[in-house]
């Protein structure tokens, strides 16, 4: 009897609206957290006053290159540095933002290589 009723009980519990809404709430919390982190990053990059080029990858797969001209409450304004064309982008549409240039890992690797070369040169002279 227990073998037959246990799967039915588990199915009934998994279909219960309270459990489904709780898992949907967790998903919404993750999405809100993701958007908040992206917004913080975009506001930080736009507040420097410099026109640093960034690449913004959107959830639909498109990529926009330019600088962040203005950051608002729900969206921000990207301006293409070559054409001057502005595009309004909602924070919720952004998948990833990257700065143009070297990553921290690449900078550290270059430093280690330079230090190794320097030590090799100094060691060869002694």
JSON list of C-alpha atoms in Angstrom, two decimals:
[
{"chain": "A", "resi": 1, "resn": "UNK", "atom": "CA", "xyz": [0.00, 0.00, 0.00]},
{"chain": "A", "resi": 2, "resn": "UNK", "atom": "CA", "xyz": [2.79, 2.42, 0.90]},
{"chain": "A", "resi": 3, "resn": "UNK", "atom": "CA", "xyz": [4.60, 1.71, -2.38]},
{"chain": "A", "resi": 4, "resn": "UNK", "atom": "CA", "xyz": [1.49, 2.75, -4.34]},
{"chain": "A", "resi": 5, "resn": "UNK", "atom": "CA", "xyz": [0.50, 5.77, -2.29]},
{"chain": "A", "resi": 6, "resn": "UNK", "atom": "CA", "xyz": [3.95, 7.34, -1.88]},
{"chain": "A", "resi": 7, "resn": "UNK", "atom": "CA", "xyz": [4.42, 8.27, -5.58]},
{"chain": "A", "resi": 8, "resn": "UNK", "atom": "CA", "xyz": [0.88, 9.66, -5.70]},
{"chain": "A", "resi": 9, "resn": "UNK", "atom": "CA", "xyz": [1.56, 11.73, -2.59]},
{"chain": "A", "resi": 10, "resn": "UNK", "atom": "CA", "xyz": [4.81, 13.08, -4.07]},
{"chain": "A", "resi": 11, "resn": "UNK", "atom": "CA", "xyz": [3.04, 14.02, -7.32]},
{"chain": "A", "resi": 12, "resn": "UNK", "atom": "CA", "xyz": [0.24, 15.73, -5.42]},
{"chain": "A", "resi": 13, "resn": "UNK", "atom": "CA", "xyz": [2.73, 17.70, -3.32]},
{"chain": "A", "resi": 14, "resn": "UNK", "atom": "CA", "xyz": [4.76, 18.76, -6.35]},
{"chain": "A", "resi": 15, "resn": "UNK", "atom": "CA", "xyz": [1.63, 20.08, -8.06]},
{"chain": "A", "resi": 16, "resn": "UNK", "atom": "CA", "xyz": [0.46, 22.00, -5.00]},
{"chain": "A", "resi": 17, "resn": "UNK", "atom": "CA", "xyz": [0.19, 25.73, -5.86]},
{"chain": "A", "resi": 18, "resn": "UNK", "atom": "CA", "xyz": [2.12, 26.82, -2.78]},
{"chain": "A", "resi": 19, "resn": "UNK", "atom": "CA", "xyz": [5.16, 24.79, -3.76]},
{"chain": "A", "resi": 20, "resn": "UNK", "atom": "CA", "xyz": [5.00, 25.92, -7.39]},
{"chain": "A", "resi": 21, "resn": "UNK", "atom": "CA", "xyz": [4.70, 29.57, -6.41]},
{"chain": "A", "resi": 22, "resn": "UNK", "atom": "CA", "xyz": [7.60, 29.22, -3.95]},
{"chain": "A", "resi": 23, "resn": "UNK", "atom": "CA", "xyz": [9.88, 27.91, -6.68]},
{"chain": "A", "resi": 24, "resn": "UNK", "atom": "CA", "xyz": [8.67, 30.67, -9.03]},
{"chain": "A", "resi": 25, "resn": "UNK", "atom": "CA", "xyz": [9.45, 33.18, -6.28]},
{"chain": "A", "resi": 26, "resn": "UNK", "atom": "CA", "xyz": [13.00, 31.84, -6.02]},
{"chain": "A", "resi": 27, "resn": "UNK", "atom": "CA", "xyz": [13.41, 32.21, -9.78]},
{"chain": "A", "resi": 28, "resn": "UNK", "atom": "CA", "xyz": [12.16, 35.80, -9.61]},
{"chain": "A", "resi": 29, "resn": "UNK", "atom": "CA", "xyz": [14.58, 36.52, -6.74]},
{"chain": "A", "resi": 30, "resn": "UNK", "atom": "CA", "xyz": [17.50, 35.18, -8.79]},
{"chain": "A", "resi": 31, "resn": "UNK", "atom": "CA", "xyz": [16.46, 37.28, -11.78]},
{"chain": "A", "resi": 32, "resn": "UNK", "atom": "CA", "xyz": [16.07, 40.39, -9.62]},
{"chain": "A", "resi": 33, "resn": "UNK", "atom": "CA", "xyz": [19.50, 39.78, -8.07]},
{"chain": "A", "resi": 34, "resn": "UNK", "atom": "CA", "xyz": [21.07, 39.33, -11.53]},
{"chain": "A", "resi": 35, "resn": "UNK", "atom": "CA", "xyz": [19.49, 42.54, -12.82]},
{"chain": "A", "resi": 36, "resn": "UNK", "atom": "CA", "xyz": [20.55, 44.44, -9.68]},
{"chain": "A", "resi": 37, "resn": "UNK", "atom": "CA", "xyz": [24.19, 43.32, -10.11]},
{"chain": "A", "resi": 38, "resn": "UNK", "atom": "CA", "xyz": [24.17, 44.32, -13.78]},
{"chain": "A", "resi": 39, "resn": "UNK", "atom": "CA", "xyz": [22.61, 47.68, -12.94]},
{"chain": "A", "resi": 40, "resn": "UNK", "atom": "CA", "xyz": [25.27, 48.31, -10.29]},
{"chain": "A", "resi": 41, "resn": "UNK", "atom": "CA", "xyz": [28.02, 47.45, -12.78]},
{"chain": "A", "resi": 42, "resn": "UNK", "atom": "CA", "xyz": [26.55, 49.70, -15.49]},
{"chain": "A", "resi": 43, "resn": "UNK", "atom": "CA", "xyz": [26.05, 52.62, -13.09]},
{"chain": "A", "resi": 44, "resn": "UNK", "atom": "CA", "xyz": [29.62, 52.19, -11.84]},
{"chain": "A", "resi": 45, "resn": "UNK", "atom": "CA", "xyz": [30.99, 52.23, -15.39]},
{"chain": "A", "resi": 46, "resn": "UNK", "atom": "CA", "xyz": [28.89, 55.23, -16.42]},
{"chain": "A", "resi": 47, "resn": "UNK", "atom": "CA", "xyz": [29.78, 57.34, -13.36]},
{"chain": "A", "resi": 48, "resn": "UNK", "atom": "CA", "xyz": [33.50, 57.50, -14.14]},
{"chain": "A", "resi": 49, "resn": "UNK", "atom": "CA", "xyz": [32.98, 60.34, -16.60]},
{"chain": "A", "resi": 50, "resn": "UNK", "atom": "CA", "xyz": [35.24, 58.65, -19.11]},
{"chain": "A", "resi": 51, "resn": "UNK", "atom": "CA", "xyz": [33.92, 57.33, -22.37]},
{"chain": "A", "resi": 52, "resn": "UNK", "atom": "CA", "xyz": [35.27, 53.80, -22.04]},
{"chain": "A", "resi": 53, "resn": "UNK", "atom": "CA", "xyz": [34.01, 51.39, -24.65]},
{"chain": "A", "resi": 54, "resn": "UNK", "atom": "CA", "xyz": [32.11, 48.39, -23.33]},
{"chain": "A", "resi": 55, "resn": "UNK", "atom": "CA", "xyz": [30.43, 45.42, -24.96]},
{"chain": "A", "resi": 56, "resn": "UNK", "atom": "CA", "xyz": [26.94, 44.55, -23.83]},
{"chain": "A", "resi": 57, "resn": "UNK", "atom": "CA", "xyz": [25.59, 41.13, -24.77]},
{"chain": "A", "resi": 58, "resn": "UNK", "atom": "CA", "xyz": [21.80, 40.92, -24.72]},
{"chain": "A", "resi": 59, "resn": "UNK", "atom": "CA", "xyz": [19.64, 37.92, -23.86]},
{"chain": "A", "resi": 60, "resn": "UNK", "atom": "CA", "xyz": [18.55, 37.63, -27.50]},
{"chain": "A", "resi": 61, "resn": "UNK", "atom": "CA", "xyz": [22.20, 37.16, -28.58]},
{"chain": "A", "resi": 62, "resn": "UNK", "atom": "CA", "xyz": [22.86, 40.63, -29.98]},
{"chain": "A", "resi": 63, "resn": "UNK", "atom": "CA", "xyz": [25.95, 42.56, -28.92]},
{"chain": "A", "resi": 64, "resn": "UNK", "atom": "CA", "xyz": [26.16, 46.34, -28.64]},
{"chain": "A", "resi": 65, "resn": "UNK", "atom": "CA", "xyz": [29.51, 48.13, -28.51]},
{"chain": "A", "resi": 66, "resn": "UNK", "atom": "CA", "xyz": [29.91, 51.68, -27.34]},
{"chain": "A", "resi": 67, "resn": "UNK", "atom": "CA", "xyz": [30.05, 53.72, -24.19]},
{"chain": "A", "resi": 68, "resn": "UNK", "atom": "CA", "xyz": [27.39, 54.19, -21.54]},
{"chain": "A", "resi": 69, "resn": "UNK", "atom": "CA", "xyz": [26.11, 57.71, -22.04]},
{"chain": "A", "resi": 70, "resn": "UNK", "atom": "CA", "xyz": [23.46, 57.71, -19.32]},
{"chain": "A", "resi": 71, "resn": "UNK", "atom": "CA", "xyz": [22.19, 55.26, -16.70]},
{"chain": "A", "resi": 72, "resn": "UNK", "atom": "CA", "xyz": [18.58, 55.52, -15.59]},
{"chain": "A", "resi": 73, "resn": "UNK", "atom": "CA", "xyz": [16.33, 53.66, -13.17]},
{"chain": "A", "resi": 74, "resn": "UNK", "atom": "CA", "xyz": [15.09, 50.93, -15.55]},
{"chain": "A", "resi": 75, "resn": "UNK", "atom": "CA", "xyz": [17.33, 51.35, -18.60]},
{"chain": "A", "resi": 76, "resn": "UNK", "atom": "CA", "xyz": [20.54, 52.90, -19.82]},
{"chain": "A", "resi": 77, "resn": "UNK", "atom": "CA", "xyz": [21.69, 54.63, -22.98]},
{"chain": "A", "resi": 78, "resn": "UNK", "atom": "CA", "xyz": [24.53, 53.16, -25.06]},
{"chain": "A", "resi": 79, "resn": "UNK", "atom": "CA", "xyz": [26.20, 55.36, -27.67]},
{"chain": "A", "resi": 80, "resn": "UNK", "atom": "CA", "xyz": [28.24, 53.92, -30.53]},
{"chain": "A", "resi": 81, "resn": "UNK", "atom": "CA", "xyz": [31.57, 55.75, -30.47]},
{"chain": "A", "resi": 82, "resn": "UNK", "atom": "CA", "xyz": [32.01, 55.66, -34.27]},
{"chain": "A", "resi": 83, "resn": "UNK", "atom": "CA", "xyz": [28.52, 56.53, -35.50]},
{"chain": "A", "resi": 84, "resn": "UNK", "atom": "CA", "xyz": [27.22, 58.44, -32.49]},
{"chain": "A", "resi": 85, "resn": "UNK", "atom": "CA", "xyz": [23.95, 56.47, -32.65]},
{"chain": "A", "resi": 86, "resn": "UNK", "atom": "CA", "xyz": [22.32, 55.94, -29.25]},
{"chain": "A", "resi": 87, "resn": "UNK", "atom": "CA", "xyz": [20.46, 52.81, -28.18]},
{"chain": "A", "resi": 88, "resn": "UNK", "atom": "CA", "xyz": [18.24, 52.51, -25.13]},
{"chain": "A", "resi": 89, "resn": "UNK", "atom": "CA", "xyz": [18.68, 49.17, -23.33]},
{"chain": "A", "resi": 90, "resn": "UNK", "atom": "CA", "xyz": [16.65, 47.83, -20.40]},
{"chain": "A", "resi": 91, "resn": "UNK", "atom": "CA", "xyz": [18.69, 46.27, -17.59]},
{"chain": "A", "resi": 92, "resn": "UNK", "atom": "CA", "xyz": [16.54, 43.12, -17.77]},
{"chain": "A", "resi": 93, "resn": "UNK", "atom": "CA", "xyz": [17.60, 42.58, -21.42]},
{"chain": "A", "resi": 94, "resn": "UNK", "atom": "CA", "xyz": [21.33, 42.41, -20.57]},
{"chain": "A", "resi": 95, "resn": "UNK", "atom": "CA", "xyz": [23.07, 39.06, -20.31]},
{"chain": "A", "resi": 96, "resn": "UNK", "atom": "CA", "xyz": [26.66, 40.24, -19.86]},
{"chain": "A", "resi": 97, "resn": "UNK", "atom": "CA", "xyz": [28.74, 43.41, -19.87]},
{"chain": "A", "resi": 98, "resn": "UNK", "atom": "CA", "xyz": [32.45, 43.45, -20.65]},
{"chain": "A", "resi": 99, "resn": "UNK", "atom": "CA", "xyz": [34.97, 46.21, -20.89]},
{"chain": "A", "resi": 100, "resn": "UNK", "atom": "CA", "xyz": [37.14, 46.55, -23.94]},
{"chain": "A", "resi": 101, "resn": "UNK", "atom": "CA", "xyz": [40.74, 45.63, -23.27]},
{"chain": "A", "resi": 102, "resn": "UNK", "atom": "CA", "xyz": [42.62, 43.09, -21.22]},
{"chain": "A", "resi": 103, "resn": "UNK", "atom": "CA", "xyz": [41.12, 41.07, -18.40]},
{"chain": "A", "resi": 104, "resn": "UNK", "atom": "CA", "xyz": [42.74, 40.97, -14.96]},
{"chain": "A", "resi": 105, "resn": "UNK", "atom": "CA", "xyz": [44.04, 37.47, -15.67]},
{"chain": "A", "resi": 106, "resn": "UNK", "atom": "CA", "xyz": [45.72, 38.66, -18.87]},
{"chain": "A", "resi": 107, "resn": "UNK", "atom": "CA", "xyz": [47.32, 41.61, -17.08]},
{"chain": "A", "resi": 108, "resn": "UNK", "atom": "CA", "xyz": [48.68, 39.35, -14.32]},
{"chain": "A", "resi": 109, "resn": "UNK", "atom": "CA", "xyz": [50.00, 36.86, -16.89]},
{"chain": "A", "resi": 110, "resn": "UNK", "atom": "CA", "xyz": [51.81, 39.64, -18.76]},
{"chain": "A", "resi": 111, "resn": "UNK", "atom": "CA", "xyz": [53.33, 40.79, -15.47]},
{"chain": "A", "resi": 112, "resn": "UNK", "atom": "CA", "xyz": [54.61, 37.31, -14.65]},
{"chain": "A", "resi": 113, "resn": "UNK", "atom": "CA", "xyz": [56.10, 36.90, -18.13]},
{"chain": "A", "resi": 114, "resn": "UNK", "atom": "CA", "xyz": [57.78, 40.31, -17.88]},
{"chain": "A", "resi": 115, "resn": "UNK", "atom": "CA", "xyz": [59.16, 39.47, -14.42]},
{"chain": "A", "resi": 116, "resn": "UNK", "atom": "CA", "xyz": [60.46, 36.14, -15.71]},
{"chain": "A", "resi": 117, "resn": "UNK", "atom": "CA", "xyz": [62.17, 37.81, -18.64]},
{"chain": "A", "resi": 118, "resn": "UNK", "atom": "CA", "xyz": [63.69, 40.41, -16.33]},
{"chain": "A", "resi": 119, "resn": "UNK", "atom": "CA", "xyz": [65.03, 37.73, -13.98]},
{"chain": "A", "resi": 120, "resn": "UNK", "atom": "CA", "xyz": [66.45, 35.82, -16.95]},
{"chain": "A", "resi": 121, "resn": "UNK", "atom": "CA", "xyz": [68.22, 38.91, -18.25]},
{"chain": "A", "resi": 122, "resn": "UNK", "atom": "CA", "xyz": [69.58, 39.83, -14.80]},
{"chain": "A", "resi": 123, "resn": "UNK", "atom": "CA", "xyz": [70.70, 36.23, -14.23]},
{"chain": "A", "resi": 124, "resn": "UNK", "atom": "CA", "xyz": [72.47, 36.08, -17.61]},
{"chain": "A", "resi": 125, "resn": "UNK", "atom": "CA", "xyz": [74.44, 39.25, -16.81]},
{"chain": "A", "resi": 126, "resn": "UNK", "atom": "CA", "xyz": [75.81, 37.84, -13.54]}
]
